[in-house]
Amino acid sequence: MEQVVTPLERTIGERVRELRSAQALTLDELSTRSGVSRAMISRIERGEASPTAQLLARLCSALGTTLSALFASTAENASPVARRAEQRLWRDPESGYLRRSVSPEGVGSPVDIVEVEFPPGARVVFERQPADRGITQHLWLFSGRLELTMESGPQILEAGDCLFMGLEEAHIFHNSYDEPAHYAVILCRTKV
């Protein structure tokens, strides 16, 4: 994957504010729901902070959305084709993992495809998110190795392996190996 990442802080902040406003939530209410401080949410909304994957996952869960939907364009002229050069990239400032939104945006599909490059030594913890019940994902590892710790137990994935999991359970991604792990996540929203 390319190493150049277009900053999305302003876009992320605008989307968080948009989603919060659409639900008539105050900063304090979103803070209570997500466990993210009011000050941090305010900084994110102003584009002054680079939120981590963990923090964004908590905000998304509290807002009833996914990372893919948060990163997606809200333009009404959706195309059924997502050209690689136009796919959104985001790098987690804490772990350095690179996330590419592969799926065409705005087509109304309950499925999102995400490509991830997870660097050696990287570790990301996603806390239990009960609001994400009914959202599932397949993780298909293309190259490298990846350790996942989930509530159901640990898994070590190698190239070619595919893991199915619910998004609501707590899980930890860890690459303790010397090479990057490159994988796709196919996420499906089935909740009503």
Tab-separated table of C-alpha atoms in Angstrom:
chain	number	residue	atom	x	y	z
A	1	MET	CA	0.000	0.000	0.000
A	2	GLU	CA	1.103	3.565	-0.552
A	3	GLN	CA	2.713	5.395	2.318
A	4	VAL	CA	1.234	8.843	1.556
A	5	VAL	CA	-1.904	9.514	3.560
A	6	THR	CA	-4.229	12.443	2.983
A	7	PRO	CA	-5.111	13.980	6.362
A	8	LEU	CA	-8.732	13.277	7.251
A	9	GLU	CA	-8.874	15.036	10.614
A	10	ARG	CA	-11.114	17.844	9.324
A	11	THR	CA	-13.409	15.418	7.454
A	12	ILE	CA	-13.604	13.109	10.475
A	13	GLY	CA	-14.429	16.056	12.721
A	14	GLU	CA	-17.142	17.316	10.376
A	15	ARG	CA	-18.714	13.839	10.183
A	16	VAL	CA	-18.672	13.377	13.978
A	17	ARG	CA	-20.320	16.792	14.420
A	18	GLU	CA	-22.840	16.008	11.639
A	19	LEU	CA	-23.798	12.642	13.166
A	20	ARG	CA	-23.992	14.095	16.680
A	21	SER	CA	-26.198	16.969	15.492
A	22	ALA	CA	-28.463	14.645	13.489
A	23	GLN	CA	-29.169	12.772	16.732
A	24	ALA	CA	-29.574	16.036	18.680
A	25	LEU	CA	-26.811	14.998	21.060
A	26	THR	CA	-24.837	17.496	23.087
A	27	LEU	CA	-21.089	17.065	23.526
A	28	ASP	CA	-21.779	15.949	27.091
A	29	GLU	CA	-24.307	13.309	25.961
A	30	LEU	CA	-21.931	11.893	23.340
A	31	SER	CA	-19.161	11.920	25.935
A	32	THR	CA	-21.306	9.900	28.343
A	33	ARG	CA	-22.335	7.400	25.653
A	34	SER	CA	-18.823	6.909	24.260
A	35	GLY	CA	-16.571	7.306	27.281
A	36	VAL	CA	-14.570	9.922	25.337
A	37	SER	CA	-14.016	13.230	27.095
A	38	ARG	CA	-16.045	16.250	26.050
A	39	ALA	CA	-12.830	18.185	25.412
A	40	MET	CA	-11.460	15.479	23.091
A	41	ILE	CA	-14.716	15.280	21.120
A	42	SER	CA	-14.656	19.056	20.733
A	43	ARG	CA	-11.029	18.946	19.492
A	44	ILE	CA	-11.903	16.161	17.032
A	45	GLU	CA	-14.895	18.111	15.707
A	46	ARG	CA	-12.665	21.161	15.132
A	47	GLY	CA	-10.056	19.045	13.314
A	48	GLU	CA	-7.462	19.757	15.999
A	49	ALA	CA	-6.858	16.161	17.117
A	50	SER	CA	-5.744	12.975	15.380
A	51	PRO	CA	-7.989	10.401	17.041
A	52	THR	CA	-6.816	6.810	17.386
A	53	ALA	CA	-8.670	3.799	16.012
A	54	GLN	CA	-9.747	2.875	19.560
A	55	LEU	CA	-11.208	6.304	20.217
A	56	LEU	CA	-12.973	6.451	16.833
A	57	ALA	CA	-14.465	2.996	17.393
A	58	ARG	CA	-15.968	4.196	20.686
A	59	LEU	CA	-17.418	7.312	19.040
A	60	CYS	CA	-18.779	5.323	16.097
A	61	SER	CA	-20.462	2.821	18.391
A	62	ALA	CA	-22.041	5.628	20.425
A	63	LEU	CA	-23.261	7.273	17.205
A	64	GLY	CA	-24.582	3.998	15.758
A	65	THR	CA	-22.202	3.901	12.804
A	66	THR	CA	-19.000	2.197	11.650
A	67	LEU	CA	-15.521	3.494	10.834
A	68	SER	CA	-16.212	2.870	7.138
A	69	ALA	CA	-19.391	4.947	7.262
A	70	LEU	CA	-17.610	7.676	9.232
A	71	PHE	CA	-14.861	7.926	6.601
A	72	ALA	CA	-17.268	7.746	3.639
A	73	SER	CA	-18.169	10.766	1.577
A	74	THR	CA	-21.701	12.105	2.006
A	75	ALA	CA	-21.888	13.201	-1.640
A	76	GLU	CA	-25.107	12.147	-3.335
A	77	ASN	CA	-23.539	11.177	-6.686
A	78	ALA	CA	-22.501	7.644	-5.730
A	79	SER	CA	-20.659	5.465	-8.215
A	80	PRO	CA	-20.707	1.660	-8.182
A	81	VAL	CA	-16.935	1.748	-8.839
A	82	ALA	CA	-14.358	2.822	-6.249
A	83	ARG	CA	-11.145	3.644	-8.130
A	84	ARG	CA	-8.014	2.870	-6.114
A	85	ALA	CA	-6.672	6.389	-6.536
A	86	GLU	CA	-9.872	7.785	-4.972
A	87	GLN	CA	-10.198	5.347	-2.054
A	88	ARG	CA	-9.802	7.010	1.326
A	89	LEU	CA	-6.684	6.292	3.360
A	90	TRP	CA	-6.287	6.817	7.081
A	91	ARG	CA	-3.337	6.057	9.351
A	92	ASP	CA	-3.896	5.369	13.047
A	93	PRO	CA	-1.603	7.872	14.808
A	94	GLU	CA	-0.910	5.498	17.698
A	95	SER	CA	-0.139	2.150	16.020
A	96	GLY	CA	0.725	3.357	12.519
A	97	TYR	CA	-1.647	0.948	10.813
A	98	LEU	CA	-2.869	2.072	7.392
A	99	ARG	CA	-6.553	1.647	6.508
A	100	ARG	CA	-7.948	1.912	2.972
A	101	SER	CA	-11.718	2.099	2.408
A	102	VAL	CA	-12.092	-0.122	-0.685
A	103	SER	CA	-15.900	-0.291	-1.057
A	104	PRO	CA	-17.746	2.214	-3.231
A	105	GLU	CA	-19.240	4.905	-0.999
A	106	GLY	CA	-22.902	5.846	-0.849
A	107	VAL	CA	-24.316	2.820	-2.675
A	108	GLY	CA	-26.385	1.604	0.277
A	109	SER	CA	-24.644	-1.745	0.666
A	110	PRO	CA	-24.591	-3.341	4.142
A	111	VAL	CA	-21.064	-4.619	3.324
A	112	ASP	CA	-17.827	-2.639	3.623
A	113	ILE	CA	-14.442	-3.849	2.430
A	114	VAL	CA	-11.345	-2.424	4.052
A	115	GLU	CA	-7.688	-3.120	3.257
A	116	VAL	CA	-5.233	-2.869	6.155
A	117	GLU	CA	-1.462	-2.788	6.420
A	118	PHE	CA	-0.536	-3.523	10.039
A	119	PRO	CA	3.115	-2.729	10.822
A	120	PRO	CA	5.515	-4.884	12.840
A	121	GLY	CA	5.105	-4.275	16.571
A	122	ALA	CA	1.702	-2.614	16.173
A	123	ARG	CA	-1.028	-3.319	18.715
A	124	VAL	CA	-4.614	-1.999	18.755
A	125	VAL	CA	-7.192	-2.732	21.442
A	126	PHE	CA	-10.897	-2.445	20.649
A	127	GLU	CA	-13.056	-2.472	23.769
A	128	ARG	CA	-16.371	-4.314	23.990
A	129	GLN	CA	-19.017	-2.310	22.115
A	130	PRO	CA	-22.500	-3.729	22.844
A	131	ALA	CA	-24.029	-1.171	20.450
A	132	ASP	CA	-22.223	-3.000	17.596
A	133	ARG	CA	-24.212	-6.220	18.146
A	134	GLY	CA	-25.216	-7.601	14.766
A	135	ILE	CA	-22.185	-6.201	12.946
A	136	THR	CA	-19.849	-8.955	11.840
A	137	GLN	CA	-16.575	-9.088	9.970
A	138	HIS	CA	-14.351	-11.508	8.143
A	139	LEU	CA	-10.628	-10.844	8.388
A	140	TRP	CA	-8.721	-12.378	5.452
A	141	LEU	CA	-4.949	-12.281	5.893
A	142	PHE	CA	-3.041	-11.887	2.600
A	143	SER	CA	0.514	-11.801	3.947
A	144	GLY	CA	2.398	-11.794	7.237
A	145	ARG	CA	1.057	-13.091	10.530
A	146	LEU	CA	-1.329	-11.557	13.022
A	147	GLU	CA	-2.271	-12.344	16.608
A	148	LEU	CA	-5.839	-11.679	17.696
A	149	THR	CA	-7.071	-11.948	21.238
A	150	MET	CA	-10.832	-12.080	21.538
A	151	GLU	CA	-13.268	-12.917	24.294
A	152	SER	CA	-13.607	-16.368	22.737
A	153	GLY	CA	-9.843	-16.918	22.922
A	154	PRO	CA	-6.610	-16.169	21.064
A	155	GLN	CA	-6.038	-16.785	17.362
A	156	ILE	CA	-2.822	-16.656	15.355
A	157	LEU	CA	-3.515	-16.039	11.687
A	158	GLU	CA	-1.119	-16.802	8.856
A	159	ALA	CA	-1.271	-15.855	5.169
A	160	GLY	CA	-4.444	-17.220	3.577
A	161	ASP	CA	-6.348	-17.643	6.857
A	162	CYS	CA	-9.790	-16.080	7.273
A	163	LEU	CA	-11.411	-15.334	10.649
A	164	PHE	CA	-15.103	-14.543	11.270
A	165	MET	CA	-15.990	-12.480	14.327
A	166	GLY	CA	-18.629	-10.228	15.836
A	167	LEU	CA	-17.648	-6.590	16.100
A	168	GLU	CA	-19.295	-6.122	19.508
A	169	GLU	CA	-16.816	-8.301	21.383
A	170	ALA	CA	-13.557	-6.914	22.709
A	171	HIS	CA	-10.543	-7.803	20.608
A	172	ILE	CA	-6.854	-6.995	20.343
A	173	PHE	CA	-4.867	-6.951	17.102
A	174	HIS	CA	-1.124	-7.490	17.568
A	175	ASN	CA	1.700	-7.968	15.098
A	176	SER	CA	4.662	-9.215	17.117
A	177	TYR	CA	6.469	-10.310	13.948
A	178	ASP	CA	9.159	-8.640	11.814
A	179	GLU	CA	7.027	-8.127	8.703
A	180	PRO	CA	3.823	-6.167	8.120
A	181	ALA	CA	0.519	-8.019	8.123
A	182	HIS	CA	-1.593	-7.182	5.066
A	183	TYR	CA	-5.266	-8.111	5.184
A	184	ALA	CA	-8.809	-7.307	4.139
A	185	VAL	CA	-11.741	-6.847	6.457
A	186	ILE	CA	-15.182	-7.534	5.049
A	187	LEU	CA	-17.658	-5.961	7.434
A	188	CYS	CA	-21.402	-6.645	7.291
A	189	ARG	CA	-24.073	-4.600	9.066
A	190	THR	CA	-27.050	-6.840	9.742
A	191	LYS	CA	-28.480	-5.069	12.760
A	192	VAL	CA	-31.852	-3.405	12.430
